[in-house]
Short mmCIF file of C-alpha atoms and ligand atoms in Angstrom, two decimals:
data_model
loop_
_atom_site.label_atom_id
_atom_site.label_comp_id
_atom_site.label_asym_id
_atom_site.label_seq_id
_atom_site.Cartn_x
_atom_site.Cartn_y
_atom_site.Cartn_z
CA UNK J 1 32.51 16.17 -4.02
CA UNK J 2 33.48 18.00 -7.17
CA UNK J 3 33.84 21.74 -7.56
CA UNK J 4 31.07 21.54 -10.06
CA UNK J 5 28.70 20.00 -7.56
CA UNK J 6 29.55 22.66 -5.05
CA UNK J 7 28.76 25.18 -7.74
CA UNK J 8 25.28 23.71 -8.07
CA UNK J 9 24.79 23.58 -4.34
CA UNK J 10 25.69 27.22 -4.08
CA UNK J 11 22.81 28.02 -6.36
CA UNK J 12 20.47 26.27 -3.96
CA UNK J 13 21.93 28.24 -1.10
CA UNK J 14 21.39 31.42 -3.05
CA UNK J 15 17.69 30.69 -3.13
CA UNK J 16 17.60 30.15 0.60
CA UNK J 17 19.78 32.91 1.94
CA UNK J 18 19.02 35.64 -0.56
CA UNK J 19 21.30 37.55 -2.90
CA UNK J 20 22.95 39.80 -0.30
CA UNK J 21 23.94 37.08 2.10
CA UNK J 22 25.02 35.00 -0.80
CA UNK J 23 27.38 37.58 -2.25
CA UNK J 24 28.88 38.42 1.09
CA UNK J 25 29.19 35.03 2.72
CA UNK J 26 28.63 32.11 0.41
CA UNK J 27 30.20 33.08 -2.85
CA UNK J 28 33.66 33.64 -1.36
CA UNK J 29 33.75 30.13 0.11
CA UNK J 30 36.17 27.90 -1.69
CA UNK J 31 35.50 24.22 -1.48
CA UNK J 32 38.75 22.56 -0.51
CA UNK J 33 38.24 19.02 0.62
CA UNK J 34 35.74 16.43 1.77
CA UNK J 35 36.98 13.37 3.57
CA UNK J 36 35.86 11.30 6.54
CA UNK J 37 32.67 13.24 6.77
CA UNK J 38 34.41 16.57 7.18
CA UNK J 39 33.96 19.20 4.52
CA UNK J 40 36.60 21.90 4.49
CA UNK J 41 36.09 25.29 2.93
CA UNK J 42 38.70 27.94 2.50
CA UNK J 43 37.76 31.39 3.60
CA UNK J 44 39.66 34.61 3.02
CA UNK J 45 39.53 35.81 6.61
CA UNK J 46 39.19 34.53 10.09
CA UNK J 47 36.28 36.74 10.79
CA UNK J 48 34.44 35.49 7.79
CA UNK J 49 35.10 31.88 8.79
CA UNK J 50 33.60 32.53 12.18
CA UNK J 51 30.61 34.31 10.83
CA UNK J 52 29.76 31.71 8.23
CA UNK J 53 30.27 28.93 10.67
CA UNK J 54 27.89 30.47 13.15
CA UNK J 55 25.25 31.50 10.72
CA UNK J 56 25.31 29.26 7.73
CA UNK J 57 27.10 26.08 8.75
CA UNK J 58 23.86 24.23 9.51
CA UNK J 59 22.41 25.19 6.22
CA UNK J 60 25.50 24.19 4.25
CA UNK J 61 25.64 20.92 6.14
CA UNK J 62 22.05 20.36 5.35
CA UNK J 63 22.44 21.05 1.65
CA UNK J 64 25.51 18.87 1.36
CA UNK J 65 23.69 15.96 2.89
CA UNK J 66 20.58 16.56 0.84
CA UNK J 67 22.74 16.43 -2.24
CA UNK J 68 23.81 12.94 -1.30
CA UNK J 69 27.12 13.69 0.37
CA UNK J 70 27.78 12.25 3.79
CA UNK J 71 28.99 15.10 5.91
CA UNK J 72 28.95 15.36 9.66
CA UNK J 73 30.94 18.51 10.00
CA UNK J 74 31.87 21.62 8.07
CA UNK J 75 34.97 23.60 8.85
CA UNK J 76 36.26 26.86 7.50
CA UNK J 77 39.93 27.49 7.21
CA UNK J 78 41.98 30.41 6.21
CA UNK J 79 44.20 28.80 3.66
CA UNK J 80 47.90 29.30 4.20
CA UNK J 81 48.31 30.28 0.59
CA UNK J 82 45.22 32.38 0.43
CA UNK J 83 45.94 35.28 -1.82
CA UNK J 84 43.36 37.49 -0.25
CA UNK J 85 44.62 37.03 3.22
CA UNK J 86 44.55 40.43 4.77
CA UNK J 87 46.81 42.44 6.97
CA UNK J 88 49.79 40.15 6.90
CA UNK J 89 52.57 40.03 4.49
CA UNK J 90 52.42 36.86 2.50
CA UNK J 91 56.03 36.14 3.33
CA UNK J 92 55.66 36.16 7.08
CA UNK J 93 56.06 32.74 8.64
CA UNK J 94 52.59 31.40 8.80
CA UNK J 95 52.78 28.50 11.20
CA UNK J 96 51.27 29.91 14.40
CA UNK J 97 48.85 32.00 12.44
CA UNK J 98 47.47 29.02 10.62
CA UNK J 99 46.90 27.26 13.86
CA UNK J 100 44.92 30.19 15.08
CA UNK J 101 43.22 30.71 11.86
CA UNK J 102 41.80 27.23 11.88
CA UNK J 103 38.38 28.38 12.77
CA UNK J 104 36.89 26.44 15.60
CA UNK J 105 33.36 26.61 14.41
CA UNK J 106 31.91 25.23 17.58
CA UNK J 107 31.77 22.23 15.38
CA UNK J 108 30.84 19.90 18.18
CA UNK J 109 27.67 21.79 18.83
CA UNK J 110 26.51 22.10 15.33
CA UNK J 111 27.41 18.54 14.58
CA UNK J 112 24.97 17.40 17.21
CA UNK J 113 22.70 19.96 15.83
CA UNK J 114 22.60 18.66 12.33
CA UNK J 115 19.01 17.95 11.38
CA UNK J 116 20.05 15.29 8.96
CA UNK J 117 21.78 13.43 11.68
CA UNK J 118 18.46 12.94 13.36
CA UNK J 119 16.87 12.04 10.12
CA UNK J 120 19.55 9.47 9.66
CA UNK J 121 18.83 8.21 13.14
CA UNK J 122 15.27 7.63 11.99
CA UNK J 123 15.78 7.10 8.29
CA UNK J 124 13.05 6.20 5.88
CA UNK J 125 12.18 2.59 6.36
CA UNK J 126 12.95 0.72 3.16
CA UNK J 127 9.99 -1.56 3.72
CA UNK J 128 7.48 1.25 3.92
CA UNK J 129 6.62 1.70 0.26
CA UNK J 130 3.38 1.84 -1.66
CA UNK J 131 4.15 -1.59 -3.06
CA UNK J 132 4.06 -3.14 0.36
CA UNK J 133 1.00 -1.23 1.53
CA UNK J 134 -2.13 -3.33 1.42
CA UNK J 135 -5.21 -1.37 0.54
CA UNK J 136 -8.60 -2.22 1.95
CA UNK J 137 -11.83 -0.47 2.82
CA UNK J 138 -10.52 1.03 6.07
CA UNK J 139 -7.57 2.80 4.46
CA UNK J 140 -8.48 3.30 0.84
CA UNK J 141 -9.12 7.00 1.12
CA UNK J 142 -5.92 7.71 3.00
CA UNK J 143 -4.05 5.64 0.48
CA UNK J 144 -5.55 7.44 -2.48
CA UNK J 145 -4.74 10.83 -0.99
CA UNK J 146 -1.18 9.75 -0.24
CA UNK J 147 -0.79 8.52 -3.80
CA UNK J 148 -1.98 11.79 -5.17
CA UNK J 149 0.44 13.82 -3.08
CA UNK J 150 3.25 11.45 -4.03
CA UNK J 151 2.83 12.32 -7.67
CA UNK J 152 4.49 15.61 -6.86
CA UNK J 153 2.19 17.51 -9.16
CA UNK J 154 0.65 20.88 -8.36
CA UNK J 155 -0.38 21.16 -4.75
CA UNK J 156 -4.10 20.62 -4.58
CA UNK J 157 -4.79 20.09 -0.93
CA UNK J 158 -2.63 21.48 1.75
CA UNK J 159 -1.94 20.12 4.24
CA UNK J 160 -2.76 16.49 3.86
CA UNK J 161 -3.60 15.21 7.31
CA UNK J 162 -3.58 11.48 7.95
CA UNK J 163 -4.95 10.43 11.25
CA UNK J 164 -5.82 7.20 12.98
CA UNK J 165 -4.98 4.91 15.86
CA UNK J 166 -1.65 3.31 16.60
CA UNK J 167 -0.28 0.87 14.06
CA UNK J 168 -2.74 1.59 11.29
CA UNK J 169 -0.15 2.66 8.73
CA UNK J 170 0.31 6.43 9.06
CA UNK J 171 4.08 6.31 9.18
CA UNK J 172 4.11 3.68 6.48
CA UNK J 173 2.14 5.92 4.15
CA UNK J 174 4.30 8.94 4.89
CA UNK J 175 7.49 7.05 4.15
CA UNK J 176 5.90 5.71 1.00
CA UNK J 177 5.18 9.25 -0.14
CA UNK J 178 8.77 10.25 0.59
CA UNK J 179 10.18 7.29 -1.33
CA UNK J 180 7.96 7.95 -4.27
CA UNK J 181 8.82 11.63 -4.40
CA UNK J 182 12.50 10.85 -4.11
CA UNK J 183 12.36 8.75 -7.22
CA UNK J 184 9.90 10.80 -9.23
CA UNK J 185 10.98 14.26 -8.24
CA UNK J 186 14.61 14.18 -7.12
CA UNK J 187 14.71 17.93 -7.56
CA UNK J 188 12.39 18.39 -4.61
CA UNK J 189 13.70 18.87 -1.14
CA UNK J 190 11.65 16.42 0.90
CA UNK J 191 11.94 16.56 4.65
CA UNK J 192 10.35 13.91 6.82
CA UNK J 193 10.58 14.07 10.58
CA UNK J 194 8.57 13.39 13.67
CA UNK J 195 7.02 16.23 15.60
CA UNK J 196 9.34 15.27 18.40
CA UNK J 197 12.36 15.82 16.20
CA UNK J 198 10.90 19.08 15.06
CA UNK J 199 10.66 20.19 18.65
CA UNK J 200 14.12 18.96 19.48
CA UNK J 201 15.57 20.92 16.59
CA UNK J 202 13.67 23.97 17.59
CA UNK J 203 14.80 23.87 21.21
CA UNK J 204 18.39 23.34 20.15
CA UNK J 205 18.23 26.28 17.82
CA UNK J 206 16.82 28.45 20.57
CA UNK J 207 19.46 27.38 23.00
CA UNK J 208 22.26 27.97 20.57
CA UNK J 209 20.80 31.12 19.15
CA UNK J 210 20.46 29.66 15.71
CA UNK J 211 16.88 30.44 15.03
CA UNK J 212 17.77 32.01 11.75
CA UNK J 213 19.34 28.79 10.55
CA UNK J 214 16.39 26.89 11.82
CA UNK J 215 13.99 29.06 9.92
CA UNK J 216 16.07 28.92 6.77
CA UNK J 217 16.24 25.23 6.99
CA UNK J 218 12.56 24.62 7.31
CA UNK J 219 11.54 27.33 4.92
CA UNK J 220 13.76 25.84 2.24
CA UNK J 221 12.05 22.47 1.97
CA UNK J 222 9.59 21.72 -0.81
CA UNK J 223 7.70 18.99 0.97
CA UNK J 224 7.50 18.91 4.72
CA UNK J 225 6.20 15.86 6.53
CA UNK J 226 5.67 15.91 10.24
CA UNK J 227 4.68 12.63 11.85
CA UNK J 228 2.68 12.34 15.08
CA UNK J 229 1.90 16.00 15.38
CA UNK J 230 -0.17 15.42 18.52
CA UNK J 231 3.19 15.38 20.25
CA UNK J 232 3.51 19.14 20.16
CA UNK J 233 0.15 19.70 21.84
CA UNK J 234 0.69 21.66 25.02
CA UNK J 235 4.22 22.64 24.02
CA UNK J 236 3.47 26.26 23.38
CA UNK J 237 6.55 27.73 21.81
CA UNK J 238 7.05 24.70 19.61
CA UNK J 239 3.49 25.03 18.41
CA UNK J 240 4.06 28.65 17.72
CA UNK J 241 7.12 27.93 15.62
CA UNK J 242 5.38 25.08 13.90
CA UNK J 243 2.55 27.39 13.05
CA UNK J 244 4.91 29.92 11.48
CA UNK J 245 6.84 27.31 9.56
CA UNK J 246 3.58 25.89 8.41
CA UNK J 247 2.25 29.22 7.21
CA UNK J 248 5.46 30.17 5.47
CA UNK J 249 5.44 26.93 3.52
CA UNK J 250 1.78 27.10 2.66
CA UNK J 251 2.28 30.63 1.42
CA UNK J 252 5.00 29.37 -0.87
CA UNK J 253 2.64 26.68 -2.02
CA UNK J 254 4.82 23.93 -0.63
CA UNK J 255 3.21 20.61 0.22
CA UNK J 256 2.79 19.72 3.86
CA UNK J 257 1.83 16.29 5.14
CA UNK J 258 0.90 15.74 8.73
CA UNK J 259 -0.07 12.71 10.75
CA UNK J 260 -1.77 12.52 14.10
CA UNK J 261 -3.26 9.86 16.30
CA UNK J 262 -6.68 11.51 16.23
CA UNK J 263 -8.60 14.14 14.32
CA UNK J 264 -6.98 17.58 14.62
CA UNK J 265 -10.08 18.98 16.28
CA UNK J 266 -9.82 16.38 19.00
CA UNK J 267 -6.22 16.91 19.98
CA UNK J 268 -6.25 18.36 23.43
CA UNK J 269 -4.04 21.38 24.07
CA UNK J 270 -3.49 22.02 20.43
CA UNK J 271 -3.99 25.70 19.75
CA UNK J 272 -7.12 26.57 17.87
CA UNK J 273 -5.27 28.36 15.13
CA UNK J 274 -3.11 25.29 14.54
CA UNK J 275 -6.20 23.11 14.54
CA UNK J 276 -7.98 25.25 12.04
CA UNK J 277 -4.89 25.43 9.87
CA UNK J 278 -4.71 21.66 9.82
CA UNK J 279 -8.37 21.39 9.02
CA UNK J 280 -7.98 23.64 6.01
CA UNK J 281 -6.50 20.85 4.00
CA UNK J 282 -7.63 17.36 3.33
CA UNK J 283 -8.18 15.40 6.50
CA UNK J 284 -8.50 11.66 6.03
CA UNK J 285 -8.60 8.95 8.60
CA UNK J 286 -7.35 5.42 8.70
CA UNK J 287 -10.11 3.30 10.16
CA UNK J 288 -9.43 0.31 12.36
CA UNK J 289 -8.62 -2.71 10.23
CA UNK J 290 -11.28 -5.17 9.26
CA UNK J 291 -10.91 -8.90 8.82
CA UNK J 292 -10.31 -8.75 5.06
CA UNK J 293 -7.59 -6.13 5.35
CA UNK J 294 -5.85 -8.05 8.10
CA UNK J 295 -5.94 -11.22 6.05
CA UNK J 296 -4.63 -9.33 3.04
CA UNK J 297 -1.77 -7.90 5.06
CA UNK J 298 -0.89 -11.32 6.44
CA UNK J 299 -0.88 -12.86 2.98
CA UNK J 300 1.33 -10.08 1.67
CA UNK J 301 3.76 -10.46 4.54
CA UNK J 302 3.96 -14.18 3.96
CA UNK J 303 4.88 -13.54 0.34
CA UNK J 304 7.49 -11.00 1.36
CA UNK J 305 9.06 -13.46 3.76
CA UNK J 306 9.33 -16.22 1.23
CA UNK J 307 12.88 -15.21 0.37
CA UNK J 308 13.99 -15.24 4.00
CA UNK J 309 12.24 -18.48 4.80
CA UNK J 310 12.12 -20.47 1.57
CA UNK J 311 10.86 -23.62 3.28
CA UNK J 312 8.01 -21.87 4.98
CA UNK J 313 4.85 -23.93 5.12
CA UNK J 314 1.66 -22.65 6.60
CA UNK J 315 -1.30 -24.88 7.22
CA UNK J 316 -4.69 -23.87 5.90
CA UNK J 317 -6.63 -21.73 8.27
CA UNK J 318 -3.74 -20.31 10.25
CA UNK J 319 -3.74 -16.90 8.60
CA UNK J 320 -7.51 -16.74 8.83
CA UNK J 321 -7.28 -17.61 12.49
CA UNK J 322 -4.76 -14.84 13.13
CA UNK J 323 -6.73 -12.29 11.15
CA UNK J 324 -9.75 -13.22 13.18
CA UNK J 325 -8.09 -13.21 16.55
CA UNK J 326 -5.60 -10.37 16.42
CA UNK J 327 -7.65 -7.31 15.75
CA UNK J 328 -5.75 -4.73 17.77
CA UNK J 329 -3.39 -3.30 15.21
CA UNK J 330 -1.21 -4.16 12.27
CA UNK J 331 2.02 -3.88 14.20
CA UNK J 332 0.93 -6.64 16.57
CA UNK J 333 -0.20 -8.73 13.64
CA UNK J 334 3.18 -8.35 11.96
CA UNK J 335 5.04 -9.08 15.15
CA UNK J 336 3.04 -12.26 15.60
CA UNK J 337 3.84 -13.41 12.11
CA UNK J 338 7.52 -12.65 12.45
CA UNK J 339 7.71 -14.62 15.63
CA UNK J 340 5.85 -17.49 14.04
CA UNK J 341 8.26 -17.60 11.08
CA UNK J 342 11.31 -17.51 13.28
CA UNK J 343 9.94 -20.19 15.55
CA UNK J 344 8.85 -22.45 12.71
CA UNK J 345 12.21 -22.19 10.99
CA UNK J 346 14.01 -22.92 14.25
CA UNK J 347 12.06 -26.07 14.94
CA UNK J 348 11.85 -26.90 11.25
CA UNK J 349 8.14 -27.48 11.26
CA UNK J 350 5.14 -26.46 9.29
CA UNK J 351 3.18 -23.66 10.89
CA UNK J 352 -0.01 -25.34 11.98
CA UNK J 353 -2.62 -24.42 14.54
CA UNK J 354 -0.83 -26.08 17.43
CA UNK J 355 2.42 -24.35 16.75
CA UNK J 356 0.59 -21.07 16.31
CA UNK J 357 -1.20 -21.38 19.61
CA UNK J 358 1.93 -22.38 21.48
CA UNK J 359 4.14 -19.78 19.95
CA UNK J 360 1.68 -16.92 20.20
CA UNK J 361 -0.08 -17.79 23.43
CA UNK J 362 0.69 -14.43 25.01
CA UNK J 363 -0.28 -12.36 21.97
CA UNK J 364 -3.48 -14.27 21.50
CA UNK J 365 -4.34 -13.98 25.12
CA UNK J 366 -3.75 -10.24 25.09
CA UNK J 367 -6.10 -9.68 22.21
CA UNK J 368 -8.51 -12.42 23.02
CA UNK J 369 -12.21 -11.93 23.24
CA UNK J 370 -13.17 -12.27 26.84
CA UNK J 371 -13.78 -15.96 26.99
CA UNK J 372 -11.84 -17.40 29.90
CA UNK J 373 -11.30 -20.91 31.13
CA UNK J 374 -13.22 -20.06 34.29
CA UNK J 375 -16.16 -18.81 32.31
CA UNK J 376 -16.26 -21.98 30.30
CA UNK J 377 -16.08 -24.11 33.41
CA UNK J 378 -18.90 -22.15 34.98
CA UNK J 379 -21.14 -22.30 31.93
CA UNK J 380 -20.56 -26.00 31.46
CA UNK J 381 -21.27 -26.84 35.11
CA UNK J 382 -24.48 -24.80 34.97
CA UNK J 383 -25.50 -26.48 31.78
CA UNK J 384 -25.01 -29.98 33.15
CA UNK J 385 -26.27 -28.99 36.53
CA UNK J 386 -23.19 -30.03 38.43
CA UNK J 387 -20.95 -28.09 40.78
CA UNK J 388 -17.95 -26.14 39.53
CA UNK J 389 -15.76 -28.03 41.98
CA UNK J 390 -16.85 -31.29 40.37
CA UNK J 391 -15.60 -30.16 36.99
CA UNK J 392 -12.26 -29.18 38.37
CA UNK J 393 -11.99 -31.85 41.04
CA UNK J 394 -10.64 -35.39 40.83
CA UNK J 395 -13.90 -37.35 40.57
CA UNK J 396 -13.89 -39.75 37.64
CA UNK J 397 -17.60 -40.51 37.55
CA UNK J 398 -18.92 -40.42 34.00
CA UNK J 399 -21.44 -37.74 34.95
CA UNK J 400 -18.55 -35.43 35.83
CA UNK J 401 -15.95 -36.72 33.41
CA UNK J 402 -17.98 -36.03 30.28
CA UNK J 403 -18.86 -32.42 31.12
CA UNK J 404 -15.23 -31.94 32.10
CA UNK J 405 -14.14 -33.14 28.68
CA UNK J 406 -16.64 -30.87 27.01
CA UNK J 407 -15.23 -27.96 29.01
CA UNK J 408 -11.69 -28.88 28.05
CA UNK J 409 -12.69 -29.10 24.43
CA UNK J 410 -14.28 -25.66 24.56
CA UNK J 411 -11.22 -24.23 26.28
CA UNK J 412 -9.08 -25.53 23.49
CA UNK J 413 -11.41 -24.13 20.87
CA UNK J 414 -12.29 -20.79 22.34
CA UNK J 415 -9.24 -19.70 24.27
CA UNK J 416 -5.61 -19.46 23.33
CA UNK J 417 -4.51 -21.52 26.32
CA UNK J 418 -2.13 -24.32 25.61
CA UNK J 419 -2.93 -27.87 26.64
CA UNK J 420 -0.67 -27.79 29.73
CA UNK J 421 -2.23 -24.51 30.80
CA UNK J 422 -5.69 -25.91 30.43
CA UNK J 423 -4.65 -28.99 32.40
CA UNK J 424 -3.40 -26.83 35.21
CA UNK J 425 -6.74 -25.08 35.46
CA UNK J 426 -8.54 -28.36 35.66
CA UNK J 427 -7.13 -29.30 39.02
CA UNK J 428 -3.56 -29.74 37.81
CA UNK J 429 -4.24 -32.40 35.24
CA UNK J 430 -1.62 -33.49 32.76
CA UNK J 431 -1.74 -32.10 29.23
CA UNK J 432 -2.18 -35.62 27.85
CA UNK J 433 -5.39 -35.87 29.83
CA UNK J 434 -6.60 -32.67 28.22
CA UNK J 435 -5.57 -33.88 24.80
CA UNK J 436 -7.42 -37.13 25.36
CA UNK J 437 -10.52 -35.25 26.48
CA UNK J 438 -10.46 -32.97 23.47
CA UNK J 439 -10.07 -35.94 21.11
CA UNK J 440 -12.87 -37.81 22.81
CA UNK J 441 -15.28 -34.93 22.30
CA UNK J 442 -14.21 -34.51 18.70
CA UNK J 443 -15.08 -38.16 18.10
CA UNK J 444 -18.31 -38.04 20.03
CA UNK J 445 -19.52 -35.00 18.17
CA UNK J 446 -19.57 -37.14 15.05
CA UNK J 447 -21.42 -40.07 16.58
CA UNK J 448 -23.44 -38.65 19.41
CA UNK J 449 -26.02 -36.10 18.39
CA UNK J 450 -26.67 -35.06 21.96
CA UNK J 451 -23.03 -34.20 22.62
CA UNK J 452 -22.82 -32.32 19.34
CA UNK J 453 -25.82 -30.27 20.33
CA UNK J 454 -24.52 -29.61 23.83
CA UNK J 455 -21.21 -28.37 22.50
CA UNK J 456 -22.89 -26.18 19.96
CA UNK J 457 -25.28 -24.66 22.49
CA UNK J 458 -22.49 -23.97 24.91
CA UNK J 459 -20.26 -22.49 22.26
CA UNK J 460 -22.97 -20.16 21.12
CA UNK J 461 -23.84 -19.01 24.58
CA UNK J 462 -20.17 -18.39 25.40
CA UNK J 463 -19.59 -16.41 22.26
CA UNK J 464 -22.69 -14.33 22.64
P1 ADP P 1 1.27 4.14 12.66
O1 ADP P 1 2.32 5.12 12.21
O2 ADP P 1 -0.10 4.48 12.16
O3 ADP P 1 1.28 3.91 14.13
P2 ADP P 1 2.80 2.31 11.07
O4 ADP P 1 2.75 3.01 9.78
O5 ADP P 1 4.07 2.40 11.84
O6 ADP P 1 1.59 2.75 12.01
O7 ADP P 1 2.40 0.78 10.83
C1 ADP P 1 2.72 -0.24 11.77
C2 ADP P 1 3.18 -1.46 11.02
O8 ADP P 1 2.10 -2.02 10.31
C3 ADP P 1 4.25 -1.16 10.00
O9 ADP P 1 5.20 -2.18 10.00
C4 ADP P 1 3.50 -1.12 8.69
O10 ADP P 1 4.30 -1.53 7.63
C5 ADP P 1 2.38 -2.08 8.93
N1 ADP P 1 1.16 -1.72 8.20
C6 ADP P 1 0.18 -0.92 8.61
N2 ADP P 1 -0.79 -0.82 7.70
C7 ADP P 1 -0.40 -1.58 6.67
C8 ADP P 1 -0.98 -1.91 5.39
N3 ADP P 1 -2.17 -1.41 5.02
N4 ADP P 1 -0.30 -2.74 4.58
C9 ADP P 1 0.88 -3.26 4.96
N5 ADP P 1 1.48 -3.00 6.13
C10 ADP P 1 0.85 -2.18 6.98
MG1 MG P 2 3.71 6.23 13.29
#
């Protein structure tokens, strides 16, 4: 870091700490060295070193890191050649004094205490940008609001509250806002953290009697984003502090962006005043995904993965199948796709329906509509007026074998069970037997109108 840069940083500190503090404590600091993540400042006196280290070290650390320096620790030293060194003659042998004078700024504690360290632990995800966010009906409003805030123009709605169920893109949108602001408005101090981190910071500050630093820190940001705010519900003192931070920033007309897993009014154990504060802004929800959005997301992800898997081939209908079947949340959808890519590239095969069903059996089962093998067997035996045990059992009579094959075919079509699994549920039959049965019905459907009708009737009644 250059002296010049430190000069600029000092001006930022001036804004945060006020003129008096600045003149007394910050201005006299002489930047000496920054290496291996340790920034060293010369101070004129021991006392001053101690004071600054206890009261402003966090803040300085924070500003250094915000300015792009990588600093884990700040130390303050009384320089051996300091001209202003008091009370000792300059000639006196300095060795032991210097040792002593090396201020031990409880550096261990405020290192662990560094807010940026936690932010680094959960840094902005490079993938979570507006470019990679797929917009559809369920999220278009949230997206538009996020875009608006990301322009960094005058604050029009404050706070912006994004809420919605797990995996619907709240964190993605918040990171996207942060990225966008970073590039468009590098002058702004943007702080993103989870409510959990906020609480952690707060508790630490309390424990170490550094509330002043804590307040400075949070009051000095231009854009504050707190993710998953439902986390602080029921945590009274954290809520209290959050409320004050919140108000201070709103008063300064600083943008606040909040996310929660449900509407503010519905968060249990969230204080009413916090609720009503949140509701003062723009509250938008991310609706559960619909089929089109899921398909859009899948298609986008496939494109994004082209560079990693250049030979990737996906059979027609696979993405549609996944979009149809995995409706829980986007995270699961993504996970499924990632697994599919990895698997396909390992075995060097095109991703077709069979591979998809094998590879994702567990995921598909977990999010499957409630059609089970047993249900199919029961429906089919009712339909053909035979006993359930005859469908499962070993009898090879045509009057049992055909319904059995129909049931197998439906299991393959309507459940995510693999062929061996289906075989097992049909009295421990081999998967080749199941495969043969499925093929047979596929053929018969084309030539035998009665079979085609049976299958169709059964399918409809099972899906109803
Ligand atoms: P939340 O914070 O709401 O629980 P996330 O933002 O962490 O959800 O989203 C979960 C995953 O789904 C992330 O990997 C994210 O990139 C992805 N995702 C969610 N919605 C979209 C979308 N509309 N377009 C692209 N990816 C999305
Ligand atoms: Mg999230």
